[in-house]
Amino acid sequence: MIPEYAKNSKEDIPFGQYMEQYQQMDPMECASRTGLPFDEETQCFRMRMLQKEYLISWPELIVTRADAQDETYAVLAEETPAKILALRFLLHGVSSQSTGNFLTYREVPSGEVYFRQFSGRCLSRLAYGFGFKPEKLAAAFEQLGAKKLSHGDVSYELEIINNYFVRFILWTGDEEFPPSTQMLFSDNFPLSFTPEDMAVVGDISINTLKKM
């Protein structure tokens, strides 16, 4: 099954391991590889996550909003799993552009193996969290500044991390049929993210939508 990023105190173990690597890495090499701007004077990376821009200090990993006036929920400043996802991108990610095509989770390498866990952890959670209140889902996406699409009953595209996009599609439920959802990943995702990372993308996205 997909090994989940641990919660509460157990988050300290993977977070600590990635922090050690982060503190030892060459920030200029990271900036060149990922395409993330790095300010040598302030020693900060500039990264976008879920449509918001953040400043991430090196080597301390202090996260602040780039827009200090923005008071909406900022997942990278609030949640350890989001920080771990950012760390993994800083350590292993690459700058890339999608061809414009999108992949289902099953279509990414090893996605078929872990699809059942991903479906329960992300697709079902999104469906039953918003399947009978699509207006709330749409309002949350609008508040995030996501791109509206025309698929299903509600659909939007979010930039997860710089130039990596996910499309969320909801079909509402009724007395006959339960609600259903789909998540489509821009085709550059496998260059920087594992199936585990992609499940965490679903987690932090849904958490953010619920808290908006």
Short mmCIF file of C-alpha atoms in Angstrom, two decimals:
data_model
loop_
_atom_site.label_atom_id
_atom_site.label_comp_id
_atom_site.label_asym_id
_atom_site.label_seq_id
_atom_site.Cartn_x
_atom_site.Cartn_y
_atom_site.Cartn_z
CA MET A 1 0.00 0.00 0.00
CA ILE A 2 1.04 3.63 -0.32
CA PRO A 3 3.18 4.53 2.71
CA GLU A 4 1.48 7.63 4.12
CA TYR A 5 3.37 10.60 5.42
CA ALA A 6 2.96 10.06 9.14
CA LYS A 7 0.84 12.31 11.30
CA ASN A 8 1.39 14.13 14.58
CA SER A 9 4.64 13.13 16.31
CA LYS A 10 5.45 10.52 13.66
CA GLU A 11 5.84 13.31 11.11
CA ASP A 12 9.04 14.27 12.87
CA ILE A 13 10.90 11.21 11.52
CA PRO A 14 10.60 11.81 7.74
CA PHE A 15 10.59 15.58 8.22
CA GLY A 16 13.84 15.40 10.19
CA GLN A 17 15.47 13.20 7.56
CA TYR A 18 14.56 15.56 4.73
CA MET A 19 15.61 18.58 6.77
CA GLU A 20 19.11 17.11 7.22
CA GLN A 21 19.42 16.71 3.45
CA TYR A 22 17.98 20.17 2.85
CA GLN A 23 20.49 21.81 5.18
CA GLN A 24 23.38 20.04 3.45
CA MET A 25 22.35 20.70 -0.15
CA ASP A 26 23.74 23.37 -2.46
CA PRO A 27 20.96 25.98 -2.84
CA MET A 28 22.30 27.24 -6.17
CA GLU A 29 22.27 23.71 -7.62
CA CYS A 30 18.71 23.34 -6.33
CA ALA A 31 17.64 26.62 -7.93
CA SER A 32 19.18 25.59 -11.25
CA ARG A 33 17.57 22.14 -11.19
CA THR A 34 14.09 23.15 -10.02
CA GLY A 35 13.85 26.57 -11.64
CA LEU A 36 12.85 28.09 -8.29
CA PRO A 37 14.26 31.61 -7.78
CA PHE A 38 16.80 31.81 -4.95
CA ASP A 39 17.75 35.17 -3.46
CA GLU A 40 21.36 34.98 -2.30
CA GLU A 41 20.96 38.06 -0.12
CA THR A 42 17.94 36.81 1.86
CA GLN A 43 18.84 33.11 1.38
CA CYS A 44 15.25 32.33 0.40
CA PHE A 45 13.63 30.25 -2.31
CA ARG A 46 10.39 31.47 -3.87
CA MET A 47 7.88 28.66 -4.47
CA ARG A 48 4.23 28.48 -5.45
CA MET A 49 1.95 25.90 -3.85
CA LEU A 50 -1.79 25.69 -4.45
CA GLN A 51 -1.87 29.04 -6.23
CA LYS A 52 -0.04 30.88 -3.42
CA GLU A 53 3.54 32.13 -3.39
CA TYR A 54 5.85 31.50 -0.44
CA LEU A 55 9.34 32.42 0.68
CA ILE A 56 11.29 29.43 2.05
CA SER A 57 14.50 30.16 3.92
CA TRP A 58 17.61 28.03 3.60
CA PRO A 59 18.88 26.26 5.62
CA GLU A 60 16.23 26.86 8.34
CA LEU A 61 13.10 26.18 6.24
CA ILE A 62 11.18 29.10 7.67
CA VAL A 63 8.08 29.51 5.49
CA THR A 64 6.37 32.88 5.05
CA ARG A 65 3.74 34.16 2.65
CA ALA A 66 5.09 36.27 -0.19
CA ASP A 67 1.95 38.38 0.12
CA ALA A 68 1.79 39.41 3.77
CA GLN A 69 -1.69 40.89 3.24
CA ASP A 70 -3.18 37.54 2.18
CA GLU A 71 -5.04 36.09 5.18
CA THR A 72 -6.60 33.03 3.51
CA TYR A 73 -5.49 29.54 4.50
CA ALA A 74 -1.85 28.93 3.56
CA VAL A 75 -1.20 25.19 3.59
CA LEU A 76 2.60 25.35 3.20
CA ALA A 77 2.89 27.60 6.24
CA GLU A 78 0.52 25.45 8.30
CA GLU A 79 0.91 21.72 7.54
CA THR A 80 3.93 19.45 7.93
CA PRO A 81 2.90 17.13 5.03
CA ALA A 82 2.95 20.18 2.74
CA LYS A 83 6.41 21.08 4.01
CA ILE A 84 7.59 17.51 3.37
CA LEU A 85 6.21 17.68 -0.19
CA ALA A 86 8.05 20.98 -0.71
CA LEU A 87 11.26 19.50 0.70
CA ARG A 88 11.03 16.49 -1.59
CA PHE A 89 10.64 18.79 -4.58
CA LEU A 90 13.56 20.95 -3.46
CA LEU A 91 15.73 17.83 -3.02
CA HIS A 92 14.66 15.79 -6.06
CA GLY A 93 12.38 17.85 -8.30
CA VAL A 94 13.16 19.33 -11.69
CA SER A 95 11.91 22.29 -13.66
CA SER A 96 9.63 21.03 -16.42
CA GLN A 97 6.70 21.99 -18.58
CA SER A 98 3.68 19.83 -19.33
CA THR A 99 2.86 19.06 -22.96
CA GLY A 100 -0.73 20.00 -22.12
CA ASN A 101 -1.82 16.42 -21.60
CA PHE A 102 -3.14 15.10 -18.28
CA LEU A 103 -2.85 11.64 -16.72
CA THR A 104 -5.08 9.67 -14.41
CA TYR A 105 -3.40 8.22 -11.33
CA ARG A 106 -3.55 4.76 -12.95
CA GLU A 107 -1.49 6.03 -15.88
CA VAL A 108 1.52 7.18 -13.88
CA PRO A 109 4.31 4.65 -13.17
CA SER A 110 3.16 2.28 -10.38
CA GLY A 111 -0.17 4.11 -10.19
CA GLU A 112 -2.15 0.99 -11.07
CA VAL A 113 -0.56 -0.84 -8.13
CA TYR A 114 -1.59 1.81 -5.60
CA PHE A 115 -4.83 3.00 -7.19
CA ARG A 116 -7.16 1.38 -4.65
CA GLN A 117 -5.46 3.20 -1.77
CA PHE A 118 -5.36 6.48 -3.72
CA SER A 119 -9.04 6.16 -4.59
CA GLY A 120 -10.10 5.77 -0.98
CA ARG A 121 -7.69 8.34 0.36
CA CYS A 122 -8.38 11.07 -2.22
CA LEU A 123 -11.16 10.45 -4.74
CA SER A 124 -13.74 9.09 -2.29
CA ARG A 125 -12.87 11.70 0.31
CA LEU A 126 -13.38 14.51 -2.21
CA ALA A 127 -16.61 12.94 -3.52
CA TYR A 128 -18.25 12.51 -0.15
CA GLY A 129 -16.89 15.76 1.23
CA PHE A 130 -18.41 17.87 -1.55
CA GLY A 131 -20.62 15.60 -3.67
CA PHE A 132 -23.84 17.07 -2.30
CA LYS A 133 -22.59 20.65 -1.89
CA PRO A 134 -20.89 21.51 -5.19
CA GLU A 135 -21.41 25.22 -4.61
CA LYS A 136 -19.07 25.08 -1.60
CA LEU A 137 -16.40 23.28 -3.63
CA ALA A 138 -16.68 25.85 -6.42
CA ALA A 139 -16.49 28.71 -3.92
CA ALA A 140 -13.32 27.26 -2.36
CA PHE A 141 -11.66 26.88 -5.75
CA GLU A 142 -12.64 30.42 -6.70
CA GLN A 143 -11.19 31.73 -3.45
CA LEU A 144 -7.92 29.96 -4.27
CA GLY A 145 -7.86 31.55 -7.71
CA ALA A 146 -8.04 28.19 -9.52
CA LYS A 147 -8.81 27.96 -13.24
CA LYS A 148 -12.43 26.99 -13.94
CA LEU A 149 -13.02 24.16 -16.41
CA SER A 150 -16.11 22.75 -18.11
CA HIS A 151 -15.88 19.07 -17.14
CA GLY A 152 -18.43 17.31 -14.92
CA ASP A 153 -20.61 19.39 -12.60
CA VAL A 154 -17.69 21.24 -10.99
CA SER A 155 -14.12 21.23 -12.29
CA TYR A 156 -11.06 23.37 -11.67
CA GLU A 157 -7.33 23.30 -12.32
CA LEU A 158 -4.85 24.06 -9.51
CA GLU A 159 -1.14 24.70 -9.76
CA ILE A 160 0.23 22.40 -7.05
CA ILE A 161 3.90 23.45 -7.27
CA ASN A 162 5.50 25.61 -9.97
CA ASN A 163 4.27 24.32 -13.38
CA TYR A 164 2.80 21.10 -11.96
CA PHE A 165 -1.00 21.11 -12.29
CA VAL A 166 -3.92 18.95 -11.13
CA ARG A 167 -7.46 19.01 -12.49
CA PHE A 168 -10.25 18.17 -10.03
CA ILE A 169 -13.58 17.00 -11.47
CA LEU A 170 -16.77 16.39 -9.47
CA TRP A 171 -19.98 14.72 -10.59
CA THR A 172 -22.67 15.41 -8.00
CA GLY A 173 -24.81 12.71 -6.44
CA ASP A 174 -28.56 12.27 -6.38
CA GLU A 175 -31.10 9.73 -5.11
CA GLU A 176 -29.99 7.20 -7.72
CA PHE A 177 -26.24 7.64 -8.06
CA PRO A 178 -23.52 8.49 -5.55
CA PRO A 179 -21.16 11.39 -6.25
CA SER A 180 -17.89 10.65 -8.01
CA THR A 181 -14.65 12.48 -8.69
CA GLN A 182 -11.51 12.36 -10.79
CA MET A 183 -8.08 13.90 -10.37
CA LEU A 184 -5.91 14.38 -13.47
CA PHE A 185 -2.20 15.20 -13.21
CA SER A 186 -0.22 17.21 -15.76
CA ASP A 187 2.01 14.80 -17.67
CA ASN A 188 5.22 16.21 -16.18
CA PHE A 189 4.29 14.95 -12.69
CA PRO A 190 6.26 11.65 -12.91
CA LEU A 191 9.46 13.63 -13.50
CA SER A 192 9.43 14.96 -9.93
CA PHE A 193 6.81 13.11 -7.90
CA THR A 194 6.23 9.52 -6.79
CA PRO A 195 2.76 7.92 -6.40
CA GLU A 196 3.10 8.58 -2.65
CA ASP A 197 3.74 12.27 -3.32
CA MET A 198 0.71 12.41 -5.59
CA ALA A 199 -1.51 10.96 -2.87
CA VAL A 200 -0.20 13.66 -0.52
CA VAL A 201 -1.03 16.23 -3.20
CA GLY A 202 -4.61 14.99 -2.94
CA ASP A 203 -4.54 15.13 0.85
CA ILE A 204 -3.23 18.67 1.16
CA SER A 205 -5.49 19.92 -1.65
CA ILE A 206 -8.63 18.50 -0.03
CA ASN A 207 -7.56 19.77 3.40
CA THR A 208 -7.13 23.23 1.93
CA LEU A 209 -10.47 23.16 0.12
CA LYS A 210 -12.22 22.18 3.35
CA LYS A 211 -10.53 24.97 5.29
CA MET A 212 -11.06 27.75 2.79
#
